[in-house]
């Protein structure tokens, strides 16, 4: 960064001249780009801005009007300051007309009360300037290396934003063309405060303006001029030259990333996924949930929220496998909800599921959205793969405070419904019945003990004698103890059915005509099936 006028006035070479600020003392933070010694009054047309003008005043005009014109021309040329040495033209003090003109123009006027070696001043200031330029080159080279490594490593927009924020020491937000946050980094500031500050940016920050009070923006645009979004830095005052450079480098890295990864929707889905995962896995509601969701264009406060989880089942997921199918399902969900004018968080929850958190007005009917959404998701899956879908929806809740409840319940419903007969629509909690209760209790040690107590002898008998009595019992329980239905499902005669009933009763010491016994054994069978599913495995300590 170039030295300020305040820095220059602290140099020993200029301190020897006993400098006194006579005008515009509130502008001492202006930057000095160069020092120029001038003894002519029409120098302004030869200047480029940022200069500190040193003069003895011998060529300055006499009249107040001419002095005012001289100062105005310097100010219009962007001169940083005018320093006049006393002794040759002005013996005791600078003329009041010159001081007044400088005050009016806001041009800092320095009175050098002692003989000042201009050569020494020029050398000292230029050394500062060259040192600042060297530091800028070093910083630019470090930034170039850091962003090059990031790009070659194939890192995404979130990592780019984090690097800019870390090197600049200021919060950075990457927003799309409709002003929704795609990625952000807070530079160790509270996320809720950063997002609130972004929301409160003036209208100019949403237009083609690039700088305002407390913010600076760079467009993320294609080489042909098409826009993808903006990279915004929240600053304290005006951004430094280094911060400007870092934001511009960040925007360039985002363009390269966008050109190599043409699916901009994947970035939005990643932003949604991050928030959905935090909601699903955090013990408590993350404090910045409301502001993060609002920044993504999905208000959650004072809304009806419904969690939805979509699970593909089967190995034949089509081209690209399950990951590609999940991306397609997320895109289909977004398109469907946009058509229905419903806001929602949508994104892959993990490697097996897509999550949706519907956000509706208090008077809205969630089933009016769930029906077409599930229909189109099933259709999309059938078009590209042989995998069937299980769609689970949680209980609709009111308010962000229960967002985690409905999303987690949807996860439970979808996971549990995998073991139910397929249906083209969606499952709600009441559809699960006993299997839902088994799922919710699957981690309880008492359930494991119950399975062993109820079924252990039968499983041991099968293992020892090579029989399949457990399979028979499972089918018998699924049929609710209905002998005709069980025989039909197993493709056996009634004589064979009665024979197997007798054998099971003898091994377990129970009466299968007792409906309470059948219900108890059915619970044990369902619990065992749940425990044996690898996707629902529970580690017991």
Short mmCIF file of C-alpha atoms in Angstrom, two decimals, residues 214-431:
data_model
loop_
_atom_site.label_atom_id
_atom_site.label_comp_id
_atom_site.label_asym_id
_atom_site.label_seq_id
_atom_site.Cartn_x
_atom_site.Cartn_y
_atom_site.Cartn_z
CA UNK A 214 -18.31 -0.73 3.95
CA UNK A 215 -18.36 -2.97 0.86
CA UNK A 216 -16.55 -3.69 -2.38
CA UNK A 217 -17.70 -5.98 -5.20
CA UNK A 218 -16.23 -7.64 -8.28
CA UNK A 219 -18.39 -9.20 -11.00
CA UNK A 220 -17.84 -12.87 -11.82
CA UNK A 221 -18.24 -12.77 -15.60
CA UNK A 222 -17.44 -14.89 -18.64
CA UNK A 223 -14.74 -13.83 -21.09
CA UNK A 224 -17.62 -12.81 -23.37
CA UNK A 225 -19.16 -10.57 -20.72
CA UNK A 226 -21.96 -12.82 -19.46
CA UNK A 227 -22.52 -12.63 -15.73
CA UNK A 228 -22.68 -15.45 -13.17
CA UNK A 229 -22.71 -13.48 -9.96
CA UNK A 230 -20.71 -11.15 -7.73
CA UNK A 231 -17.97 -11.54 -5.17
CA UNK A 232 -18.52 -9.09 -2.32
CA UNK A 233 -16.16 -8.13 0.50
CA UNK A 234 -17.47 -6.45 3.63
CA UNK A 235 -14.91 -3.84 4.71
CA UNK A 236 -14.26 -1.36 7.46
CA UNK A 237 -14.01 1.83 5.43
CA UNK A 238 -12.43 1.76 1.98
CA UNK A 239 -10.79 -1.50 0.89
CA UNK A 240 -7.02 -1.59 0.66
CA UNK A 241 -5.21 -2.16 -2.61
CA UNK A 242 -4.29 -5.65 -1.41
CA UNK A 243 -7.93 -6.47 -0.62
CA UNK A 244 -8.99 -5.25 -4.07
CA UNK A 245 -6.34 -7.42 -5.68
CA UNK A 246 -7.40 -10.49 -3.70
CA UNK A 247 -11.06 -10.05 -4.57
CA UNK A 248 -10.21 -9.70 -8.26
CA UNK A 249 -8.01 -12.82 -8.11
CA UNK A 250 -10.84 -14.64 -6.38
CA UNK A 251 -13.30 -13.63 -9.10
CA UNK A 252 -10.90 -14.90 -11.76
CA UNK A 253 -10.54 -18.22 -9.93
CA UNK A 254 -14.33 -18.54 -9.78
CA UNK A 255 -14.56 -17.94 -13.53
CA UNK A 256 -12.00 -20.69 -14.17
CA UNK A 257 -13.89 -23.00 -11.85
CA UNK A 258 -17.15 -22.19 -13.61
CA UNK A 259 -15.66 -22.85 -17.05
CA UNK A 260 -14.30 -26.24 -15.97
CA UNK A 261 -17.44 -27.21 -14.02
CA UNK A 262 -20.34 -26.00 -16.12
CA UNK A 263 -23.05 -27.18 -13.73
CA UNK A 264 -23.71 -23.96 -11.76
CA UNK A 265 -26.71 -25.71 -10.24
CA UNK A 266 -24.31 -28.06 -8.44
CA UNK A 267 -22.90 -25.08 -6.52
CA UNK A 268 -26.36 -24.03 -5.36
CA UNK A 269 -27.14 -27.62 -4.42
CA UNK A 270 -23.89 -27.79 -2.47
CA UNK A 271 -24.89 -24.66 -0.53
CA UNK A 272 -28.29 -26.21 0.22
CA UNK A 273 -26.68 -29.53 1.13
CA UNK A 274 -24.38 -27.88 3.67
CA UNK A 275 -27.32 -26.35 5.50
CA UNK A 276 -29.50 -29.48 5.24
CA UNK A 277 -26.69 -31.61 6.64
CA UNK A 278 -26.20 -29.19 9.54
CA UNK A 279 -29.92 -29.39 10.32
CA UNK A 280 -29.96 -33.18 10.12
CA UNK A 281 -26.82 -33.91 12.10
CA UNK A 282 -26.40 -31.06 14.61
CA UNK A 283 -27.61 -31.79 18.11
CA UNK A 284 -29.17 -28.33 18.36
CA UNK A 285 -30.44 -25.87 15.79
CA UNK A 286 -27.36 -24.02 14.43
CA UNK A 287 -27.68 -20.35 15.49
CA UNK A 288 -27.18 -18.98 11.97
CA UNK A 289 -29.75 -21.29 10.33
CA UNK A 290 -32.33 -18.56 9.74
CA UNK A 291 -29.91 -16.09 8.16
CA UNK A 292 -28.19 -18.77 6.06
CA UNK A 293 -31.50 -20.06 4.70
CA UNK A 294 -32.74 -16.53 4.01
CA UNK A 295 -29.51 -15.81 2.13
CA UNK A 296 -30.31 -18.83 -0.07
CA UNK A 297 -33.76 -17.41 -0.80
CA UNK A 298 -35.60 -19.81 1.53
CA UNK A 299 -37.23 -18.10 4.54
CA UNK A 300 -37.86 -20.47 7.46
CA UNK A 301 -39.16 -18.14 10.18
CA UNK A 302 -42.93 -18.25 10.79
CA UNK A 303 -43.47 -20.77 7.97
CA UNK A 304 -44.92 -24.29 7.65
CA UNK A 305 -41.99 -26.67 7.17
CA UNK A 306 -42.09 -30.23 5.85
CA UNK A 307 -39.03 -32.46 5.59
CA UNK A 308 -38.82 -34.88 2.64
CA UNK A 309 -36.16 -37.53 2.01
CA UNK A 310 -35.78 -39.46 -1.26
CA UNK A 311 -33.93 -42.82 -1.35
CA UNK A 312 -33.16 -44.76 -4.54
CA UNK A 313 -33.26 -48.53 -3.91
CA UNK A 314 -31.47 -50.97 -6.17
CA UNK A 315 -28.13 -51.35 -7.92
CA UNK A 316 -29.28 -50.38 -11.42
CA UNK A 317 -29.20 -46.61 -11.09
CA UNK A 318 -28.44 -45.92 -14.74
CA UNK A 319 -25.50 -43.96 -16.26
CA UNK A 320 -23.28 -42.46 -13.59
CA UNK A 321 -24.69 -44.65 -10.83
CA UNK A 322 -26.34 -43.41 -7.66
CA UNK A 323 -24.43 -40.07 -7.50
CA UNK A 324 -25.71 -39.06 -10.96
CA UNK A 325 -29.22 -40.25 -10.09
CA UNK A 326 -29.19 -38.16 -6.89
CA UNK A 327 -28.14 -35.07 -8.87
CA UNK A 328 -30.92 -35.67 -11.38
CA UNK A 329 -33.48 -36.15 -8.61
CA UNK A 330 -32.37 -32.94 -6.90
CA UNK A 331 -32.63 -31.04 -10.20
CA UNK A 332 -36.08 -32.51 -10.85
CA UNK A 333 -37.20 -31.53 -7.35
CA UNK A 334 -35.98 -27.96 -7.88
CA UNK A 335 -37.72 -27.69 -11.26
CA UNK A 336 -40.97 -29.10 -9.87
CA UNK A 337 -40.99 -26.81 -6.84
CA UNK A 338 -40.16 -23.77 -8.97
CA UNK A 339 -43.13 -24.64 -11.16
CA UNK A 340 -45.32 -24.87 -8.06
CA UNK A 341 -43.85 -21.58 -6.72
CA UNK A 342 -42.75 -23.25 -3.50
CA UNK A 343 -39.48 -22.31 -1.81
CA UNK A 344 -37.37 -25.13 -0.41
CA UNK A 345 -33.90 -26.26 0.51
CA UNK A 346 -32.98 -29.07 -1.89
CA UNK A 347 -29.80 -31.11 -2.12
CA UNK A 348 -28.13 -34.49 -1.67
CA UNK A 349 -28.04 -35.27 2.05
CA UNK A 350 -25.34 -37.92 1.72
CA UNK A 351 -24.30 -40.56 -0.81
CA UNK A 352 -27.68 -42.32 -0.64
CA UNK A 353 -30.39 -39.69 -0.16
CA UNK A 354 -31.76 -36.38 -1.40
CA UNK A 355 -33.33 -34.10 1.18
CA UNK A 356 -35.96 -31.40 0.72
CA UNK A 357 -37.22 -28.94 3.33
CA UNK A 358 -40.42 -27.33 2.07
CA UNK A 359 -41.14 -23.80 3.31
CA UNK A 360 -44.77 -22.69 2.85
CA UNK A 361 -47.19 -20.09 4.07
CA UNK A 362 -49.08 -21.00 7.24
CA UNK A 363 -52.29 -21.61 5.26
CA UNK A 364 -50.71 -23.85 2.58
CA UNK A 365 -51.46 -27.56 2.17
CA UNK A 366 -48.19 -29.56 2.04
CA UNK A 367 -49.86 -32.61 0.48
CA UNK A 368 -50.82 -30.46 -2.51
CA UNK A 369 -47.07 -30.13 -3.09
CA UNK A 370 -45.97 -33.61 -2.01
CA UNK A 371 -48.28 -35.37 -4.48
CA UNK A 372 -46.93 -33.78 -7.71
CA UNK A 373 -43.40 -33.72 -6.31
CA UNK A 374 -43.36 -37.45 -5.58
CA UNK A 375 -45.05 -38.26 -8.90
CA UNK A 376 -42.42 -36.40 -10.92
CA UNK A 377 -39.54 -37.83 -8.90
CA UNK A 378 -40.78 -41.39 -9.50
CA UNK A 379 -41.16 -40.61 -13.20
CA UNK A 380 -37.66 -39.13 -13.40
CA UNK A 381 -36.18 -42.21 -11.75
CA UNK A 382 -38.03 -44.57 -14.07
CA UNK A 383 -36.82 -42.69 -17.17
CA UNK A 384 -33.12 -43.08 -16.36
CA UNK A 385 -32.77 -46.17 -14.17
CA UNK A 386 -34.28 -49.39 -12.84
CA UNK A 387 -33.91 -48.25 -9.24
CA UNK A 388 -37.15 -47.67 -7.39
CA UNK A 389 -37.64 -44.71 -5.09
CA UNK A 390 -38.73 -44.53 -1.50
CA UNK A 391 -39.96 -41.07 -0.53
CA UNK A 392 -40.54 -40.26 3.11
CA UNK A 393 -42.16 -37.08 4.44
CA UNK A 394 -42.02 -35.88 8.02
CA UNK A 395 -44.79 -34.27 10.02
CA UNK A 396 -45.45 -30.68 8.94
CA UNK A 397 -44.33 -28.28 11.67
CA UNK A 398 -44.65 -24.54 12.31
CA UNK A 399 -41.53 -22.41 12.74
CA UNK A 400 -37.81 -22.80 12.32
CA UNK A 401 -37.45 -24.14 15.86
CA UNK A 402 -38.82 -27.52 14.69
CA UNK A 403 -37.08 -27.68 11.32
CA UNK A 404 -34.77 -30.40 12.59
CA UNK A 405 -37.71 -32.49 13.83
CA UNK A 406 -39.48 -32.74 10.48
CA UNK A 407 -36.26 -33.37 8.54
CA UNK A 408 -35.09 -36.11 10.89
CA UNK A 409 -38.52 -37.70 10.89
CA UNK A 410 -38.47 -37.75 7.09
CA UNK A 411 -35.12 -39.55 7.26
CA UNK A 412 -36.62 -42.09 9.65
CA UNK A 413 -39.70 -42.58 7.47
CA UNK A 414 -37.66 -43.11 4.29
CA UNK A 415 -35.21 -45.49 5.98
CA UNK A 416 -37.99 -47.51 7.55
CA UNK A 417 -40.18 -47.60 4.42
CA UNK A 418 -37.42 -49.40 2.53
CA UNK A 419 -38.73 -52.58 4.17
CA UNK A 420 -42.37 -51.90 3.25
CA UNK A 421 -44.15 -52.90 0.04
CA UNK A 422 -43.31 -50.34 -2.70
CA UNK A 423 -45.73 -47.52 -3.43
CA UNK A 424 -45.51 -44.83 -6.07
CA UNK A 425 -46.44 -41.95 -3.79
CA UNK A 426 -44.78 -41.05 -0.53
CA UNK A 427 -44.81 -42.38 3.01
CA UNK A 428 -45.88 -40.39 6.06
CA UNK A 429 -45.24 -41.41 9.70
CA UNK A 430 -48.69 -43.06 10.14
CA UNK A 431 -47.88 -45.41 7.24
#
